Amino acid sequence: MTIIKGGLILSFICLIHRGTAQTTLGHLFSEEVSNISFPKNFKWGYASAAYQVEGAWNLDGKGPSVWDYDARNNPDWFINGQNGDVGPDGYHNVDVDIELLLRQKVNTYRLSIAWTRILPNGLLSGGINQKGIDFYKNIITKLRANNIEPVVTMMHWDQPRALEDNGGFLNESIIPAFLDYATLLWETYGDDVQWWTTFNEPKQICGGGYDWGWSSPQNLLPGIGSYICGHNLLRAHAKAYKIYNERFRETQKGKISVNLDLTWQEPATNSPEDEEAAERGRLFWLGWFAHPMVFGDYPEIMKQRIGDRSRRLNLTTSRLPEFTEEEKEELKDSIDFFAIQMYTTNLVTAQEDAPVNETSFDNDLSINSYQPDDWPTTLSSWFRVVPWGARRLLNWIRDTYGDEKGIFITENGYPDDQTILEDMDTRGRCHKLYLSNINDAIYKDKINVIGYLAWSLIDDVEWYGGWVVTFGQYNVDFTSENKTRTPKQSTEYYRKVVTTGCLVDDCVEPL
Ligand code: BGC
């Protein structure tokens, strides 16, 4: 079985096992759409990431990220040689893209800052690139001038290549480097930005980059690398959060989180074994990061399973590192809102534990997670349209972590052939049905969801997948000199939703 995420073809022999079970969940695939207006203060917008939209990989003093390095040194990892060297050239199209945001009437825009545009070799001691500072200052100032709230991610997968020569996230020396960078961003932009996330999808940074390999730098140490990376990343986040509390919070009054992602894990049957396997999947994939940042430590099931499997291999310590008491204190309660990104859902069945000598994250987890053949497909093999999964996921987050601080959906979208402009029945419908489930979560389940950011405004570089499959509501003509943007049908629908808060023609106000 193969799955494509970001265009990289991976074999998931143990993990993915599609097509054996026919779902009994068919009744949940309802086309019914809520007619209750979203809350008036709901955040509506789009999300983006520096590597995917900016291009200008080496212009005006920018240093190379791990992706820039791989575009040169491992070009065959990128489909058709399509990489982020130029991409949609957002670097030279700031005003054009802000015009699109204004056309869409959104009140929020999520962007990420390329660490190496600010600090070319990743380190403060290597010098600050003023042109990089100015580039983001200009965007943030223009967004604010147009009443569009910026949500800024400090690192969306594009860590400095220079730090990778020392092991990147496998070396704890990345922590002080990140803290210098985060501090500089708060000193520079903190008065204008209220919403921050330190990292985008740590599971993909750490698992993809150091364990299973669908993300650069693909420095793979299965069953070890992802945990060390995750540990250093979590410590970097907690220490950055502490710095914000001590130096910036009083004056800047911002909110900080980490963008977490989860493919919803639904038990294939109601047997206790499948229920347990699905919960284990959620805890390994989301709890790995959410538990420490809410409760101060990894989920018990991770500590227990990885510890046990390490002992049985005669290792003296667990492959999952331990936090010190001080680190637990720092980590506990270190997010100000819950940022979740969700795209699809898998069914889960229990399976026998993998042999302990084959170390990998997937084998530590040992579940069978798959998508049945009768679920609606898209052009991406990993993505089937499962709107009800959104509501289940939101319920689980509220029940597991609470929703007092607000749950913010910071990415959700639909992958398709980028040349298709008539996308109301595909992308538009997908946004509509997911939003309807989110609306049910808000009104029927009383969950505090504060916003929704569509991925994405324009077609961009889908990592190793180039622009073969994209998520944009605006088409980009990648062959044209100006990278011309053209609206797809879904822009009309999304604009209507954003301006009216209503998914159908006529809505009623909530009681
Ligand atoms: C990532 C985006 C990516 C999207 C679609 C998310 O996991 O944050 O960078 O483009 O998925 O694959």
XYZ file of C-alpha atoms and ligand atoms in Angstrom:
523
model
C 0.000 0.000 0.000
C 1.349 3.460 -0.785
C 0.303 6.839 0.447
C 1.332 10.254 -0.800
C 1.727 13.154 1.555
C 3.517 16.158 0.210
C 4.093 14.154 -2.923
C 6.519 11.695 -1.365
C 5.541 8.125 -1.927
C 5.836 6.090 1.212
C 5.205 2.484 1.932
C 3.175 2.045 5.066
C 3.117 -1.681 5.118
C 2.114 -2.112 8.730
C 0.240 1.087 9.317
C -2.027 1.434 6.354
C -4.167 -1.451 5.378
C -6.902 -0.184 3.217
C -9.909 -1.809 1.777
C -10.665 -4.733 4.035
C -13.404 -3.229 6.179
C -16.509 -1.661 4.733
C -17.535 1.200 6.907
C -20.655 1.022 9.018
C -20.451 4.784 9.410
C -22.123 5.590 6.100
C -25.038 7.353 7.797
C -22.645 9.982 9.110
C -21.839 11.216 5.605
C -24.749 13.618 5.670
C -25.201 16.395 3.118
C -27.331 18.368 5.544
C -25.907 21.819 6.193
C -26.508 23.896 9.316
C -28.491 27.117 8.892
C -27.371 28.729 12.125
C -25.086 31.750 11.773
C -21.569 31.446 13.114
C -20.742 33.651 16.104
C -20.288 37.330 15.218
C -16.717 37.528 16.512
C -15.591 34.358 14.699
C -12.129 34.549 13.103
C -12.325 33.856 9.388
C -9.289 33.667 7.219
C -6.599 31.773 5.371
C -3.345 30.133 6.380
C -0.029 29.993 4.525
C 3.621 29.110 5.097
C 6.804 30.899 4.051
C 8.416 28.072 2.088
C 5.194 27.313 0.271
C 4.372 30.824 -0.922
C 7.380 33.132 -0.837
C 9.971 31.817 -3.285
C 12.993 34.176 -3.267
C 14.905 31.372 -1.590
C 18.260 33.182 -1.723
C 17.321 36.811 -2.376
C 18.153 39.824 -0.239
C 20.350 37.982 2.205
C 18.179 34.953 2.981
C 20.076 31.847 4.121
C 19.136 28.277 3.125
C 16.567 26.249 5.031
C 16.590 22.442 5.034
C 14.194 22.573 2.061
C 16.423 24.907 0.064
C 19.304 22.562 0.741
C 17.353 19.516 -0.446
C 16.081 21.329 -3.545
C 19.732 21.514 -4.589
C 21.160 18.337 -3.099
C 18.246 15.923 -3.416
C 16.271 17.333 -6.355
C 14.656 13.984 -7.134
C 12.693 14.196 -3.871
C 10.592 16.927 -5.523
C 7.965 15.931 -8.083
C 8.815 17.251 -11.561
C 11.587 19.299 -9.953
C 8.883 21.650 -8.601
C 10.281 23.275 -5.467
C 9.988 26.483 -3.469
C 12.826 28.391 -5.147
C 10.248 30.661 -6.808
C 6.866 28.937 -6.346
C 3.996 31.456 -6.440
C 6.583 34.197 -5.766
C 4.728 35.695 -2.825
C 7.916 37.633 -2.035
C 7.270 39.891 -5.006
C 3.482 39.771 -4.750
C 2.759 41.019 -1.250
C 0.357 43.712 -2.420
C -1.343 41.392 -4.897
C -1.989 38.800 -2.193
C -3.209 41.367 0.312
C -5.652 42.551 -2.369
C -6.948 38.967 -2.583
C -7.418 38.858 1.182
C -9.356 42.115 0.972
C -11.436 40.739 -1.864
C -12.214 37.736 0.318
C -13.133 40.044 3.224
C -11.387 37.872 5.791
C -10.485 39.251 9.208
C -7.476 36.970 9.863
C -4.408 35.774 7.945
C -1.874 33.241 9.115
C 1.661 33.501 7.735
C 4.944 32.004 8.806
C 8.296 33.715 9.061
C 11.264 32.064 7.375
C 13.831 31.813 10.162
C 16.688 32.110 7.633
C 15.276 35.294 6.103
C 15.767 36.898 9.520
C 18.851 35.006 10.752
C 20.566 33.569 7.651
C 22.609 30.932 9.468
C 19.993 30.419 12.175
C 22.030 32.122 14.881
C 21.766 35.631 16.277
C 25.564 35.702 16.395
C 25.575 35.205 12.608
C 23.899 38.593 12.143
C 20.376 39.881 11.515
C 19.228 40.338 7.922
C 17.547 43.746 7.909
C 15.880 43.141 4.545
C 14.198 40.081 5.995
C 13.032 42.059 9.019
C 11.612 44.742 6.700
C 9.865 42.212 4.473
C 7.672 40.875 7.280
C 7.257 44.306 8.884
C 5.725 45.482 5.623
C 3.282 42.558 5.471
C 2.255 42.844 9.105
C 1.806 46.617 8.878
C -0.341 46.302 5.753
C -2.467 43.555 7.262
C -3.120 45.669 10.335
C -3.848 48.762 8.292
C -6.550 46.727 6.551
C -7.968 45.301 9.776
C -6.708 41.811 9.054
C -5.387 40.160 12.207
C -2.013 38.469 11.604
C -1.441 35.031 13.115
C 2.298 34.397 12.915
C 4.010 31.016 12.989
C 7.695 31.187 13.850
C 8.683 27.979 12.095
C 6.646 26.075 9.541
C 9.035 23.174 8.792
C 11.816 25.334 7.310
C 14.535 25.222 9.944
C 17.950 26.674 9.044
C 20.156 24.254 7.157
C 23.202 25.593 9.001
C 21.827 24.209 12.281
C 21.199 20.856 10.638
C 24.935 20.375 10.256
C 24.936 20.041 14.055
C 21.979 17.654 14.074
C 19.164 20.211 13.909
C 16.402 19.175 16.288
C 18.417 16.138 17.343
C 20.822 18.473 19.128
C 19.601 20.494 22.081
C 21.765 23.396 20.968
C 18.826 24.262 18.709
C 16.970 25.422 21.838
C 19.016 28.575 22.598
C 19.139 29.317 18.866
C 15.340 29.208 18.698
C 14.988 31.302 21.857
C 17.160 34.054 20.375
C 15.070 33.954 17.212
C 11.737 34.003 19.073
C 12.908 36.865 21.294
C 13.970 38.850 18.250
C 10.550 38.312 16.648
C 8.747 39.540 19.748
C 11.066 42.535 20.055
C 10.488 43.370 16.402
C 6.855 42.513 15.706
C 5.345 41.832 19.128
C 3.503 45.151 19.355
C 1.658 44.390 16.119
C 1.009 40.665 16.447
C -1.321 39.234 19.058
C -1.508 35.655 17.818
C 1.631 33.535 17.664
C 2.489 29.905 17.185
C 6.042 28.772 17.779
C 5.954 25.645 15.566
C 3.719 24.213 12.879
C 2.867 20.524 13.260
C 5.744 19.227 15.371
C 4.685 15.697 14.555
C 5.542 16.321 10.903
C 8.763 18.202 11.730
C 9.972 15.410 13.986
C 8.386 12.284 12.537
C 8.685 13.443 8.935
C 12.165 14.854 9.364
C 13.797 12.288 11.641
C 11.706 9.091 11.691
C 9.615 8.214 8.650
C 10.861 10.762 6.145
C 8.182 12.704 4.334
C 9.767 15.981 5.348
C 13.247 17.485 5.103
C 15.933 16.957 6.336
C 15.166 13.209 6.227
C 17.918 12.471 8.717
C 16.239 9.247 9.731
C 16.750 7.412 12.993
C 13.504 5.436 13.257
C 12.110 5.086 16.774
C 14.684 7.477 18.204
C 14.989 10.615 16.099
C 11.360 11.676 16.295
C 11.337 11.473 20.097
C 14.589 13.405 20.545
C 13.398 16.036 18.085
C 10.016 16.275 19.814
C 11.684 16.594 23.190
C 13.949 19.443 22.099
C 11.114 21.161 20.258
C 8.823 20.986 23.286
C 11.544 22.329 25.553
C 12.217 25.153 23.085
C 8.513 26.008 23.027
C 8.162 25.998 26.824
C 11.219 28.165 27.332
C 10.055 30.599 24.662
C 6.662 30.758 26.371
C 8.407 31.572 29.648
C 10.412 34.355 28.010
C 7.195 35.815 26.618
C 5.597 35.698 30.060
C 8.544 37.363 31.711
C 9.428 39.993 29.140
C 6.614 40.656 26.740
C 3.200 39.523 27.909
C 2.407 42.489 30.092
C 2.892 45.012 27.317
C 2.104 42.967 24.214
C -0.788 40.913 25.607
C -0.480 38.258 22.905
C -1.492 34.617 22.789
C 0.861 31.762 21.998
C 0.321 28.193 20.900
C 1.665 25.416 18.639
C -0.201 24.257 15.521
C -1.021 20.614 16.130
C -2.525 18.266 13.577
C -4.490 15.080 13.810
C -6.071 12.793 11.294
C -9.094 11.795 13.356
C -8.755 8.181 14.555
C -12.157 6.496 14.582
C -12.448 2.929 15.913
C -13.537 0.632 13.063
C -15.850 -1.292 15.425
C -17.040 -0.724 18.977
C -14.893 -3.568 20.312
C -12.810 -2.472 23.337
C -9.653 -3.450 21.406
C -10.423 -1.139 18.483
C -11.533 1.666 20.816
C -8.283 1.344 22.715
C -6.226 1.286 19.511
C -7.948 4.437 18.207
C -7.372 6.274 21.497
C -3.747 5.172 21.432
C -3.439 6.621 17.922
C -4.828 9.974 19.098
C -2.507 10.043 22.098
C 0.603 9.144 20.111
C -0.139 11.518 17.274
C -1.643 14.493 19.092
C -1.101 13.784 22.806
C 2.644 13.458 22.166
C 2.708 17.280 22.015
C -0.609 18.370 23.516
C -0.222 16.444 26.795
C 3.111 18.053 27.746
C 1.860 21.542 26.869
C -1.359 21.098 28.845
C -0.482 18.642 31.624
C 3.330 18.860 31.745
C 4.310 15.383 30.521
C 3.888 12.820 27.740
C 0.791 10.587 27.772
C 1.201 7.609 30.133
C 0.589 5.180 27.285
C 3.590 6.562 25.354
C 5.865 6.450 28.389
C 4.731 2.948 29.207
C 4.892 1.408 25.721
C 8.118 3.020 24.543
C 9.741 2.394 27.941
C 8.687 -1.242 27.888
C 9.787 -1.824 24.294
C 13.140 -0.156 25.065
C 13.713 -2.369 28.134
C 12.919 -5.473 26.132
C 15.668 -4.403 23.754
C 18.030 -4.217 26.749
C 18.369 -0.459 26.452
C 19.191 1.174 29.770
C 16.848 4.131 29.200
C 13.645 4.614 27.271
C 13.878 5.813 23.671
C 11.354 8.452 24.797
C 13.413 10.983 26.790
C 12.191 12.174 30.189
C 11.535 15.752 31.223
C 13.099 17.104 34.418
C 10.704 18.370 37.084
C 11.604 21.927 36.136
C 10.853 21.246 32.475
C 7.495 19.719 33.372
C 6.624 22.868 35.283
C 7.643 25.038 32.341
C 5.675 22.935 29.886
C 2.485 22.652 31.878
C -0.101 25.137 30.688
C 2.198 26.613 28.043
C -0.439 27.350 25.399
C -2.942 30.199 25.415
C -5.300 28.609 22.857
C -5.571 25.221 21.188
C -4.502 25.436 17.511
C -5.682 22.413 15.555
C -5.326 21.530 11.881
C -7.369 18.755 10.436
C -7.953 17.328 7.017
C -9.195 13.769 7.131
C -10.133 10.708 9.200
C -8.891 7.118 9.436
C -10.532 4.003 10.791
C -8.543 2.038 13.327
C -8.374 -1.620 14.271
C -6.188 -3.234 16.884
C -3.271 -5.311 15.648
C -0.542 -7.397 17.177
C 2.419 -5.488 18.531
C 5.301 -5.148 16.113
C 8.578 -6.887 17.117
C 10.598 -4.752 19.536
C 13.794 -4.927 17.520
C 12.209 -3.071 14.613
C 12.262 0.355 16.211
C 10.062 3.041 14.738
C 7.367 5.409 15.902
C 4.770 3.389 13.987
C 5.850 0.146 15.603
C 5.755 1.705 19.072
C 2.186 2.684 18.294
C 1.251 -0.572 16.511
C -2.250 0.112 15.253
C -3.870 -0.520 11.926
C -5.088 2.858 10.635
C -6.690 3.029 7.171
C -9.380 4.586 5.010
C -12.087 2.301 3.633
C -12.608 2.089 -0.108
C -16.143 3.420 0.050
C -15.178 6.809 1.506
C -15.107 9.727 -0.974
C -11.665 10.156 -2.511
C -9.694 13.202 -3.636
C -6.631 13.531 -5.808
C -4.422 12.965 -2.734
C -4.261 9.329 -1.747
C -4.065 10.154 1.989
C -7.114 12.401 1.913
C -10.735 11.290 1.834
C -13.499 13.769 2.549
C -14.816 12.927 6.023
C -16.602 16.015 7.391
C -18.030 14.306 10.499
C -14.461 13.586 11.666
C -14.104 17.331 12.329
C -16.897 17.282 14.887
C -15.566 14.161 16.599
C -12.090 15.645 16.777
C -13.371 18.868 18.343
C -15.343 16.899 20.920
C -12.299 14.834 21.797
C -10.096 17.920 22.185
C -12.653 19.558 24.457
C -13.109 16.389 26.520
C -9.373 15.715 26.793
C -7.830 19.181 27.093
C -10.717 21.574 27.743
C -11.897 24.427 25.543
C -11.876 27.346 27.967
C -9.024 29.031 26.125
C -10.652 28.519 22.730
C -10.021 26.021 19.962
C -8.756 27.644 16.770
C -8.870 25.645 13.518
C -5.715 27.004 11.918
C -5.820 24.835 8.745
C -8.417 22.886 6.791
C -8.752 22.498 3.038
C -9.165 20.366 -0.054
C -6.508 19.018 -2.454
C -7.101 19.027 -6.185
C -5.596 19.436 -9.628
C -4.640 23.093 -9.531
C -5.870 23.833 -13.029
C -9.501 23.128 -12.090
C -11.278 26.420 -11.509
C -14.813 25.004 -11.282
C -14.362 23.714 -7.749
C -17.630 24.481 -5.991
C -18.763 20.848 -6.037
C -15.414 19.646 -4.755
C -13.426 22.180 -2.703
C -16.376 24.492 -1.984
C -18.550 21.579 -0.915
C -15.770 20.208 1.283
C -15.376 23.528 3.145
C -19.161 23.732 3.468
C -19.603 20.263 4.956
C -16.627 20.526 7.321
C -17.847 23.952 8.439
C -21.310 22.549 9.017
C -19.864 19.965 11.375
C -17.846 22.671 13.091
C -21.045 24.685 13.416
C -22.722 21.656 15.038
C -19.773 21.369 17.406
C -20.281 25.021 18.383
C -24.051 24.975 18.828
C -25.052 21.374 19.483
C -21.997 20.321 21.494
C -21.311 23.777 22.981
C -17.622 23.726 22.101
C -15.703 26.987 22.177
C -14.355 27.141 18.605
C -13.004 30.625 17.922
C -11.997 30.581 14.272
C -11.380 28.808 10.983
C -8.516 29.367 8.555
C -8.831 27.803 5.132
C -5.735 26.235 3.640
C -5.039 27.998 1.375
C -5.521 31.363 -0.318
C -3.408 30.615 -3.394
C -2.001 27.463 -4.950
C 1.396 26.934 -3.404
C 4.297 24.501 -3.160
C 2.944 21.361 -1.561
C 6.426 20.430 -0.257
C 7.873 17.495 -2.237
C 4.593 17.425 -4.181
C 5.239 20.739 -5.954
C 2.011 22.037 -7.466
C 0.755 18.774 -8.904
C -1.964 18.774 -6.243
C -2.777 22.034 -4.471
C -5.245 23.439 -1.952
C -5.575 27.047 -3.201
C -8.848 28.877 -3.689
C -6.967 31.057 -6.193
C -5.203 29.363 -9.074
C -1.613 30.398 -9.702
C -0.268 30.246 -13.226
C 3.177 28.953 -12.326
C 4.350 29.327 -15.920
C 3.550 33.041 -16.185
C 6.094 35.691 -15.348
C 3.943 37.347 -12.682
C 2.565 34.059 -11.341
C -0.917 35.335 -12.146
C -3.640 34.564 -9.604
C -7.137 33.627 -10.849
C -10.132 32.999 -8.593
C -11.639 29.538 -8.513
C -15.373 29.113 -7.905
C -14.850 28.320 -4.222
C -13.656 31.892 -3.570
C -17.217 33.130 -4.173
C -18.689 30.703 -1.693
C -16.039 31.238 0.967
C -16.401 35.031 0.663
C -20.135 34.711 1.192
C -19.595 32.541 4.273
C -17.043 34.961 5.669
C -19.241 38.022 5.139
C -22.522 36.490 6.329
C -21.355 33.823 8.781
C -23.887 31.627 7.015
C -23.280 28.378 5.105
C -26.610 28.340 3.226
C -28.772 30.979 1.536
C -30.643 31.993 4.662
C -29.563 31.592 8.239
C -31.168 31.988 11.615
C -29.380 33.608 14.507
C -28.289 31.296 17.332
C -30.648 31.246 20.335
C 0.740 21.592 6.495
C 0.746 22.409 5.222
C 0.355 21.525 4.042
C -1.032 20.969 4.305
C -1.582 20.122 3.176
C -0.468 20.673 6.608
O -0.105 19.536 7.297
O 0.830 22.441 7.605
O 2.001 22.979 5.066
O 0.394 22.212 2.840
O -0.961 20.143 5.435
O -0.831 18.974 2.964
